[in-house]
Coordinates of C-alpha atoms and ligand atoms in Angstrom, one line a residue:
X9 CA 118.2 144.7 117.7
X10 CA 118.7 142.6 114.6
X11 CA 118.1 139.1 115.2
X12 CA 117.5 135.6 112.7
X13 CA 115.4 133.0 112.4
X14 CA 116.2 129.9 111.3
X15 CA 113.7 127.4 110.8
X16 CA 115.5 123.6 110.5
X17 CA 113.4 120.2 109.6
X18 CA 114.3 117.1 108.6
X19 CA 112.6 113.2 108.9
X20 CA 115.1 111.4 110.3
X21 CA 112.5 108.2 111.1
X22 CA 108.8 107.4 111.6
X23 CA 107.4 105.0 114.0
X24 CA 104.9 102.8 111.1
X25 CA 105.8 103.8 108.4
X26 CA 106.3 107.2 107.4
X27 CA 104.0 108.3 110.2
X28 CA 105.1 110.3 112.9
X29 CA 108.6 111.2 114.4
X30 CA 108.6 108.9 118.2
X31 CA 108.9 110.8 121.9
X32 CA 112.2 109.6 122.5
X33 CA 113.3 110.9 118.6
X34 CA 111.7 114.1 119.7
X35 CA 112.9 114.1 123.1
X36 CA 116.9 113.4 121.8
X37 CA 116.4 116.1 119.6
X38 CA 115.4 118.7 122.1
X39 CA 117.8 118.0 124.6
X40 CA 120.6 118.6 121.8
X41 CA 119.1 121.9 121.1
X42 CA 118.4 122.5 124.6
X43 CA 122.2 122.7 124.9
X44 CA 123.1 125.8 123.2
X45 CA 119.4 127.5 124.6
X46 CA 121.0 131.4 126.1
X47 CA 124.9 130.3 124.7
X48 CA 124.6 130.2 120.6
X49 CA 120.9 130.3 120.7
X50 CA 118.5 132.9 121.8
X51 CA 115.7 130.4 122.2
X52 CA 114.0 127.3 120.5
X53 CA 111.1 125.5 119.3
X54 CA 110.7 121.8 118.7
X55 CA 108.0 120.6 116.7
X56 CA 106.9 118.1 113.8
X57 CA 104.3 117.5 111.3
X58 CA 104.0 114.2 109.7
X59 CA 107.4 112.4 109.9
X60 CA 108.9 115.4 110.0
X61 CA 111.0 117.0 112.4
X62 CA 111.2 121.0 112.8
X63 CA 113.6 122.8 114.3
X64 CA 113.1 126.5 115.2
X65 CA 115.7 128.8 116.4
X66 CA 116.2 132.3 117.1
X67 CA 120.1 134.0 117.3
X68 CA 121.9 136.9 116.2
X69 CA 124.4 135.0 114.2
X70 CA 123.6 136.0 110.4
X71 CA 122.1 133.6 107.7
X72 CA 123.4 130.3 107.0
X73 CA 125.2 130.2 109.3
X74 CA 127.6 127.1 110.1
X75 CA 127.4 126.8 113.8
X76 CA 123.6 127.5 113.5
X77 CA 123.5 125.1 110.7
X78 CA 125.8 122.7 112.8
X79 CA 123.0 122.8 115.8
X80 CA 120.2 121.7 113.8
X81 CA 122.5 118.9 111.8
X82 CA 124.0 117.1 115.4
X83 CA 120.4 117.8 116.8
X84 CA 119.6 115.5 113.8
X85 CA 122.2 112.7 114.3
X86 CA 121.3 112.5 118.1
X87 CA 117.5 112.2 116.6
X88 CA 118.9 109.6 114.1
X89 CA 120.6 107.4 116.9
X90 CA 117.1 107.3 118.8
X91 CA 115.6 106.0 115.7
X92 CA 118.0 103.2 114.4
X93 CA 117.8 102.4 118.0
X94 CA 113.8 101.7 118.3
X95 CA 113.9 100.6 114.5
X96 CA 111.9 103.5 113.1
X97 CA 111.2 103.8 109.2
X98 CA 113.4 106.0 107.6
X99 CA 115.7 106.8 110.1
X100 CA 118.5 109.1 109.5
X101 CA 116.3 109.5 105.9
X102 CA 117.1 113.2 105.1
X103 CA 120.1 113.5 106.3
X104 CA 122.1 112.6 102.6
X105 CA 125.7 112.8 103.4
X106 CA 127.6 111.1 105.7
X107 CA 129.7 114.2 106.6
X108 CA 128.5 118.2 107.8
X109 CA 130.2 120.8 105.5
X110 CA 129.4 124.0 106.7
X111 CA 125.6 124.6 106.4
X112 CA 122.7 122.6 105.7
X113 CA 122.4 123.0 102.5
X114 CA 122.4 120.6 99.6
X115 CA 123.1 117.8 102.5
X116 CA 119.1 117.2 102.6
X117 CA 117.7 119.3 105.8
X118 CA 115.3 122.3 104.3
X119 CA 116.0 125.4 105.6
X120 CA 114.0 128.4 105.8
X121 CA 115.8 131.6 107.8
X122 CA 115.8 136.1 107.6
X123 CA 117.4 138.2 109.7
X124 CA 115.6 141.6 110.3
X125 CA 115.8 144.3 113.1
X126 CA 113.0 143.3 115.3
X127 CA 110.0 145.4 115.1
X128 CA 109.1 146.5 118.9
X129 CA 106.4 144.0 118.3
X130 CA 106.9 141.1 116.0
X131 CA 104.3 138.3 115.2
X132 CA 105.4 135.5 112.5
X133 CA 104.5 132.4 111.4
X134 CA 106.2 129.0 110.9
X135 CA 104.4 126.3 108.9
X136 CA 105.2 122.4 108.1
X137 CA 104.2 120.7 105.5
X138 CA 104.6 117.1 104.7
X139 CA 103.7 114.6 101.8
X140 CA 104.4 117.4 99.6
X141 CA 107.2 119.7 97.9
X142 CA 108.4 123.8 98.0
X143 CA 105.7 124.5 95.2
X144 CA 102.8 123.7 97.4
X145 CA 103.3 127.7 99.1
X146 CA 103.7 128.9 95.9
X147 CA 99.1 129.5 95.6
X148 CA 98.5 130.4 98.9
X149 CA 102.1 132.8 98.3
X150 CA 100.3 134.6 95.8
X151 CA 96.7 134.8 97.0
X152 CA 98.0 136.1 100.3
X153 CA 100.6 138.9 98.8
X154 CA 98.7 139.5 95.9
X155 CA 95.7 139.2 95.5
X156 CA 92.9 141.2 96.5
X157 CA 90.3 139.4 96.9
X158 CA 92.4 137.4 99.6
X159 CA 94.4 139.8 101.0
X160 CA 91.9 142.9 101.6
X161 CA 95.6 144.8 103.1
X162 CA 96.2 145.4 99.6
X163 CA 93.6 147.9 99.2
X164 CA 93.2 148.8 102.5
X165 CA 96.7 149.3 104.0
X166 CA 98.9 152.0 102.6
X167 CA 102.5 150.2 103.3
X168 CA 100.5 147.1 102.4
X169 CA 98.9 148.4 99.1
X170 CA 102.8 148.8 97.8
X171 CA 103.2 145.7 96.4
X172 CA 105.8 143.4 97.0
X173 CA 108.4 141.5 95.9
X174 CA 108.8 137.9 95.0
X175 CA 112.3 136.1 94.5
X176 CA 111.4 132.8 92.4
X177 CA 114.0 129.7 91.7
X178 CA 114.2 127.3 88.8
X179 CA 114.6 124.2 91.2
X180 CA 114.9 121.9 88.0
X181 CA 118.3 123.5 87.3
X182 CA 120.9 122.2 88.8
X183 CA 124.0 123.9 88.3
X184 CA 123.6 126.6 91.0
X185 CA 120.9 128.4 92.0
X186 CA 118.9 130.2 89.1
X187 CA 116.5 133.1 90.4
X188 CA 114.2 135.2 89.4
X189 CA 112.6 138.7 91.3
X190 CA 109.2 139.7 89.9
X191 CA 107.2 142.7 91.2
X192 CA 103.8 143.0 92.0
X193 CA 101.3 144.2 90.7
X194 CA 103.4 145.6 87.9
X195 CA 104.4 141.7 86.9
X196 CA 101.2 139.7 88.3
X197 CA 100.4 138.0 85.0
X198 CA 104.4 137.1 84.7
X199 CA 104.1 135.4 88.4
X200 CA 101.3 133.7 87.8
X201 CA 102.9 132.5 84.8
X202 CA 106.1 130.4 86.7
X203 CA 103.9 130.4 89.9
X204 CA 101.0 127.5 87.9
X205 CA 104.9 125.6 87.3
X206 CA 104.5 123.9 91.1
X207 CA 106.9 121.7 90.4
X208 CA 109.4 123.9 89.3
X209 CA 109.6 127.3 89.8
X210 CA 108.9 127.3 93.6
X211 CA 108.8 131.0 95.9
X212 CA 112.4 131.4 98.2
X213 CA 111.1 134.3 99.8
X214 CA 109.1 137.8 99.7
X215 CA 110.2 140.9 100.8
X216 CA 107.7 144.4 101.3
X217 CA 108.3 147.0 98.8
X218 CA 107.4 149.9 101.1
X219 CA 110.2 149.1 103.0
X220 CA 112.6 146.4 102.0
X221 CA 112.0 143.8 104.9
X222 CA 112.0 140.5 104.5
X223 CA 108.7 139.1 104.5
X224 CA 108.7 135.2 103.7
X225 CA 111.6 132.5 103.5
X226 CA 110.9 129.0 101.8
X227 CA 112.8 125.9 101.8
X228 CA 113.1 125.1 98.2
X229 CA 115.7 122.5 98.5
X230 CA 115.1 119.3 95.9
X231 CA 116.8 116.2 97.9
X232 CA 116.0 114.2 94.2
X233 CA 118.7 117.0 92.7
X234 CA 121.2 116.5 95.9
X235 CA 120.6 112.2 95.7
X236 CA 120.6 111.8 92.3
X237 CA 116.7 109.1 92.8
X238 CA 114.3 109.4 94.9
X239 CA 115.0 110.0 98.5
X240 CA 111.5 110.9 99.8
X241 CA 109.8 114.5 99.3
X242 CA 111.1 118.0 99.8
X243 CA 108.7 118.9 102.7
X244 CA 108.7 122.3 102.7
X245 CA 108.8 124.3 105.9
X246 CA 108.3 128.2 105.8
X247 CA 108.3 131.5 107.2
X248 CA 106.3 134.7 107.6
X249 CA 106.4 137.9 109.6
X250 CA 102.8 139.2 109.1
X251 CA 101.0 142.6 109.9
X252 CA 101.7 146.3 109.2
X253 CA 103.8 146.3 106.5
X254 CA 103.1 142.4 105.9
X255 CA 99.3 140.7 105.0
X256 CA 97.5 140.1 108.6
X257 CA 97.9 137.1 110.1
X258 CA 94.3 136.0 108.6
X259 CA 95.6 137.0 105.4
X260 CA 98.0 134.5 105.2
X261 CA 95.4 132.0 106.5
X262 CA 93.0 132.5 103.9
X263 CA 94.5 130.8 101.6
X264 CA 94.4 127.9 103.6
X265 CA 91.2 127.2 103.2
X266 CA 90.9 126.0 99.7
X267 CA 92.4 122.5 100.2
X268 CA 94.0 123.0 96.7
X269 CA 95.6 120.1 94.9
X270 CA 99.6 119.5 95.5
X271 CA 101.8 117.0 94.6
X272 CA 102.7 114.7 97.0
X273 CA 100.6 112.4 98.2
X274 CA 101.6 108.1 98.3
X275 CA 104.8 107.6 97.5
X276 CA 105.5 111.3 96.5
X277 CA 103.6 110.2 93.2
X278 CA 99.9 111.4 93.3
X279 CA 98.1 114.2 93.8
X280 CA 96.7 115.1 96.9
X281 CA 94.5 118.1 98.5
X282 CA 96.8 120.1 100.8
X283 CA 94.7 119.9 104.6
X284 CA 95.6 122.4 106.8
X285 CA 96.3 120.7 110.1
X286 CA 97.0 120.5 113.6
X287 CA 100.6 120.8 114.6
X288 CA 101.7 117.1 115.3
X289 CA 99.3 115.3 113.0
X290 CA 100.8 112.2 112.3
X291 CA 100.3 110.8 108.3
X292 CA 97.5 108.5 107.5
X293 CA 94.3 108.0 104.3
X294 CA 96.8 106.9 101.5
X295 CA 100.3 108.0 103.7
X296 CA 98.5 111.8 103.8
X297 CA 97.0 113.0 102.5
X298 CA 99.5 116.5 102.5
X299 CA 99.1 117.9 105.2
X300 CA 100.0 121.9 106.4
X301 CA 100.3 122.8 110.0
X302 CA 100.9 126.6 111.4
X303 CA 102.5 128.0 114.4
X304 CA 102.0 131.4 115.8
X305 CA 104.8 133.0 117.7
X306 CA 105.7 136.7 119.0
X307 CA 109.3 137.4 119.3
X308 CA 110.4 139.9 121.6
X309 CA 115.0 140.5 121.9
X310 CA 114.8 136.7 120.3
X311 CA 112.8 135.6 123.2
X312 CA 109.8 133.0 121.7
X313 CA 106.2 133.3 122.8
X314 CA 104.3 130.0 123.6
X315 CA 103.6 128.5 120.2
X316 CA 99.4 128.7 118.6
X317 CA 98.6 126.7 116.9
X318 CA 96.8 128.1 114.0
X319 CA 95.0 125.2 112.8
X320 CA 93.7 124.1 115.9
X321 CA 89.9 125.9 115.7
X322 CA 87.1 124.5 114.7
X323 CA 86.8 126.8 110.8
X324 CA 89.3 124.1 110.2
X325 CA 87.6 121.3 110.8
X326 CA 85.0 121.9 108.6
X327 CA 87.8 122.9 106.0
X328 CA 88.8 119.2 106.7
X329 CA 86.5 117.7 106.2
X330 CA 85.9 118.6 102.6
X331 CA 89.4 118.2 101.8
X332 CA 88.7 115.1 102.9
X333 CA 86.0 115.5 100.5
X334 CA 88.2 116.0 97.9
X335 CA 91.3 114.0 98.8
X336 CA 88.8 111.3 98.0
X337 CA 87.4 111.9 95.4
X338 CA 90.6 111.9 93.6
X339 CA 91.4 109.1 94.9
X340 CA 88.5 107.1 93.5
X341 CA 90.3 107.1 90.5
X342 CA 93.2 105.3 91.4
X343 CA 96.3 105.8 88.8
X344 CA 93.9 108.1 86.1
X345 CA 94.9 111.0 84.8
X346 CA 96.0 114.1 87.0
X347 CA 95.2 111.5 90.2
X348 CA 99.4 110.4 89.6
X349 CA 101.9 112.8 89.0
X350 CA 103.2 113.6 85.0
X351 CA 106.0 110.8 84.3
X352 CA 108.5 113.3 85.0
X353 CA 107.8 114.2 88.6
X354 CA 107.1 110.0 89.6
X355 CA 109.4 109.3 92.5
X356 CA 109.8 105.5 92.2
X357 CA 112.2 104.3 89.4
X358 CA 109.9 100.7 89.1
X359 CA 107.7 102.4 86.4
X360 CA 110.6 103.7 84.3
X361 CA 111.9 99.6 84.5
X362 CA 108.9 98.8 84.0
X363 CA 108.1 101.0 80.6
X364 CA 111.2 100.3 79.4
X365 CA 110.8 96.5 79.6
X366 CA 107.4 96.8 77.0
X367 CA 109.3 99.5 75.0
X368 CA 110.6 96.4 72.6
X369 CA 106.8 94.5 72.5
X370 CA 105.1 97.7 70.8
X371 CA 105.0 97.3 66.6
X372 CA 104.2 99.8 64.3
X373 CA 101.9 98.9 61.7
X374 CA 101.3 101.6 58.6
Ligands
LIG415 C1 107.2 109.0 102.0 C2 106.0 109.0 101.7 C3 105.4 107.4 102.0 C4 106.1 106.3 100.7 C5 105.6 105.3 100.6 C6 106.3 104.3 100.6 O1 107.8 110.3 102.3 O2 105.7 109.9 100.7 O3 104.1 107.7 100.3 O4 106.7 106.8 99.9 O5 105.0 104.8 102.1 O6 107.4 103.6 101.1 P1 108.5 102.5 101.2 O7 108.6 103.0 99.7 O8 109.7 103.6 101.7 O9 108.2 101.7 101.4
LIG416 MG1 109.2 110.6 104.9
LIG417 MG1 107.5 113.4 105.3

């Protein structure tokens, strides 16, 4: 059966700052989605990581389908109504346009989706991150799909060993979608040259070269490009199919043990380590640390099993301790150097006004 999995996320309001949505908000989103289950939608799951609500939907319509995107948009509007009623912070924050216009691309919510002919057993993962940006997935994807140090399937499995095709988006280009495709292993160094720049080049999708099948779909929206100013981070959502011609589930997870430093954290303007957290974790220390959660599903005829929370395991408790330490090490130096993002990436305008104000006070002597 050919099915599509659509994962759409938005921050539509949060208790106590940018912390987590309320139960009533989540219930409103859930109720709205439920009315479509068994008709347009085969199945759905609602969850959250930090202040971002993620709607996972399975159906037989294509990707970017107006009907499916409207279902998500309407659910976010319902949730926003509750957010306003409860006085939640940032109510409707990621719904940047007043009217729905075909699909949610360019309207604020992040979207990851792909269509494929369902395998007889079809495992997939949904990653949702908060207080960071789409480039946060660059390193884990590079390591899981292209580095035999993390994915020994690249040397053990004939299918996986044929490598992968990465599609990379240039998020700085705003006059359309500027993309490039690179094949591993042949173009590994070119891939690394792009993916080191998390703020600009981001993985949009990955396909297996053994059969052309989609393996990864990532949200790559840039809210700043939509709104023209800082309106929150583009906390990214990602779908990954696993096993057989794809990396094993554990190979996809392994690079998240690094807790690599990413952009985001407080005010979307700092550097912090990406902490793998349980689904439904609220944000806390310094509005972070940047967090990622991962739910595993199996699917048959579009029906989802219950999710398994893959970062809810003693191994990840140990990782979280180490990542907390990394967060403190960086925070100890406050505003200095790499603790904050480069000037062009700071997401609050205030510092620019401050710098402009100082400009005339500089004196030049020779
Ligand atoms: C929001 C975020 C937070 C806020 C911070 C200040 O996604 O990352 O760190 O930037 O809480 O929020 P405001 O400026 O809305 O008071
Ligand atoms: Mg927020
Ligand atoms: Mg968020």
